[in-house]
């Protein structure tokens, strides 16, 4: 199958020169011919001239006709205008195929294939140009010994420190390597995921960056480019921590617009949960409230800048500096704790090839949780958080769920104790490792996945009872040949196996379910599934794309055999850059999950798997850090500020009468300790239904929850006892040195904007109300961020050139001395929320998406428990199959099907958007842990799509009810 699909793409591209596609317009045919004659662009060696998502006119016409060519002049990526990348209106039939590979000759095939190639270019060049580690960057640039930087795998900076309790266990002062009990499961502090780099991803390690160190902290004006970008002769330096005023930005650009007398009351409602209460918000039709809280559940696992919920122990202002700002509703009395900074000193520098580089960013911050996808928000990430994790006293392999819900945190004897596990603001909440910013959504997911943990333990216990002498699949690396029978598995071994299973299920849900609904179109459905399974051959999960081998300069890395074979066939020895082009065509990201988790030798009946848990090269062999130790970058935390997703009021329902809204509960009444009471009052099943049916908010300006602009903070001794979370988010980005929007785009390989007007979606007619609303928002952006008289002699960036190959200057193409927008000053969050031009079905902006492209792959590539250590030896046989099949196959809600290899699969009975899909992992989790939802969930394909919405044909965004939901009042508005 892999060979057929790969060869199809090659034939599709080369056969465009034939006349088989006779039904198309001559101009599109001619464009395909000229595109193939020109060949594919190489992977760039210079970040200034890298691929920016913009293609040549012939390429655009071949892949998307006139529409794709029409919008090439805009700053936004071209692939979103190709055929078949939107809903049914983007499809074009094309002539009947004349070959078995004909689907790739048709316009729709060219559009999808072209989109995937554009995305692969972007992924490849992001990995190449955007890895900046605050520990090891000098090695990355200069290399070490005979190795180029991207091929380095082991770093002294990733050794455990002497004060680590496992320092001696991994080798102490000698060569450090994790072994024995330390490699069997996910560790509390995150050490020993990589056997040779024990410290990597552990709590307390520095956040990385996805932008050049010199571009960070622009408000400090540390270099000439930053000063050129953000200053002018009349105003001087235009940026500061509170300049422009973050509370003014919040109230002018972020506040949800409300109709009069709707009882919203800044998100608090009327006080009695009345169904007549209404807090207006811009709704996304294809995403539900479960999805909004899911991402907060994820980020609590991935990163935190806080120490036990706190920053520095002092209070500073957060803006609202003028009467005008105060008149809009902001509060001069708001205060915040300044961000924790790990390193304030000036960074050292080094030289390479006559260029000067910073060794790290101007300041650094620490990730105080583990960077791995290890469900640390449930299980803990350090000694104090682990105290909040309560095991079941009746079965120590389980987590405690008295009456089916998590227990409540118990207060400390004294809150002044250094090892107190409960801050005052957390009292009354459910007991879990990461209790900060608690709300009903977090309560829901923590209770759900603790149930999943316990469900797995119960199934394992049943195997222990029924088959005590059967091999559990688990092994100890010190005794690799000795089977661990079910009867021999200890409570601790079972607990840790359950954690591996829960973590993998969460990662799978996020990758192939949440993200494919967040980015609701066919290229991203295929792309995200390729990240997990592999695009070209779902069974060849032990292979990875040839392009990764190219980037890492490492001939020993793992690549798709068929991609590599085709690349060799079409390699031009005299023009190696063209050979790289073929790599970009055939690179597929051919399945990261389970990468190198088998070592097959022999063939036919002699074929066997020689993978060995006692061999560290086998255990660790699937990871790839691309020459830069893994941690989340600071920019990743910034693009996950997704608060507009959350509504102010949740429409409560009862699963026995799902079409009826019974109450509207303010989210503000479900935060911190109030979440516990609300969860028990309505029940897990009814909260699931309420959040599953309700649409979340669109990620746009003027759509931020009112309650979060007025969030009570009683534990802060400030005059207002409140905080505006929008203002806080803006300040945090400024404190942590995130570049402003336009330079951020240039740094990650996207086109620069030249004025605020570029935010307006040019695809809309000028009379369209949506365009008029966008123009009004742009006018407010101009009012806040202002204009200046430009100086064409000032170069403002070294990350990108103009279309003419010249440095970008302060005038952005306008004549010297012109009045131009201060587009360079726009904060990142303001900019990406103002991106109204987005690919079809994108809940996020293309700027956010680019940070996702690089990090979505890396957090899988770098984690051995998702690659070479995804094995029964770690997960148990039951756990291994649980992750593969989304749970026990004997619990599939539909009749099992057989794939081409004769293996059983649990699939939905009907195709969705043209694809055969498995019953989704979250749907399976909900069905087995909340059986009351069976009737409501059976028609659902993706749990993050509003449950009563008819998905329609081919990525429809229409808001219309599925059969049986016609009376739901949500479809009457």
PDB file of C-alpha atoms in Angstrom, residues 3 31 34 36 112 133 163 223 242 431 459 511 619 647 686 704 730 748 793 805 880 917 923 955:
ATOM      1  CA  UNK A   3       4.465   1.835  -2.526  1.00  0.00           C
ATOM      2  CA  UNK A  31       0.267  25.553 -15.054  1.00  0.00           C
ATOM      3  CA  UNK A  34       5.198  24.443 -16.122  1.00  0.00           C
ATOM      4  CA  UNK A  36       6.684  20.075 -13.143  1.00  0.00           C
ATOM      5  CA  UNK A 112      -4.627  17.517  -1.092  1.00  0.00           C
ATOM      6  CA  UNK A 133      17.835  25.428  23.501  1.00  0.00           C
ATOM      7  CA  UNK A 163      21.669  17.058  44.577  1.00  0.00           C
ATOM      8  CA  UNK A 223      20.039  45.196  19.799  1.00  0.00           C
ATOM      9  CA  UNK A 242       2.767  48.230  30.528  1.00  0.00           C
ATOM     10  CA  UNK A 431      -7.385  16.273  45.279  1.00  0.00           C
ATOM     11  CA  UNK A 459      -9.550  -5.338  33.870  1.00  0.00           C
ATOM     12  CA  UNK A 511      -3.398  14.067  18.366  1.00  0.00           C
ATOM     13  CA  UNK A 619      14.939   0.891  24.652  1.00  0.00           C
ATOM     14  CA  UNK A 647     -18.341  30.694  27.300  1.00  0.00           C
ATOM     15  CA  UNK A 686     -24.779  15.727  32.829  1.00  0.00           C
ATOM     16  CA  UNK A 704     -13.030  37.017  25.622  1.00  0.00           C
ATOM     17  CA  UNK A 730      -0.347  40.177  27.602  1.00  0.00           C
ATOM     18  CA  UNK A 748       8.782  31.014  12.210  1.00  0.00           C
ATOM     19  CA  UNK A 793      17.118  53.466   6.250  1.00  0.00           C
ATOM     20  CA  UNK A 805      15.192  40.015  -1.944  1.00  0.00           C
ATOM     21  CA  UNK A 880      -0.280  -2.247  24.848  1.00  0.00           C
ATOM     22  CA  UNK A 917     -12.706   5.980  11.085  1.00  0.00           C
ATOM     23  CA  UNK A 923     -15.736   8.179  22.836  1.00  0.00           C
ATOM     24  CA  UNK A 955     -16.104  19.038   6.455  1.00  0.00           C
TER      25      UNK A 955
END
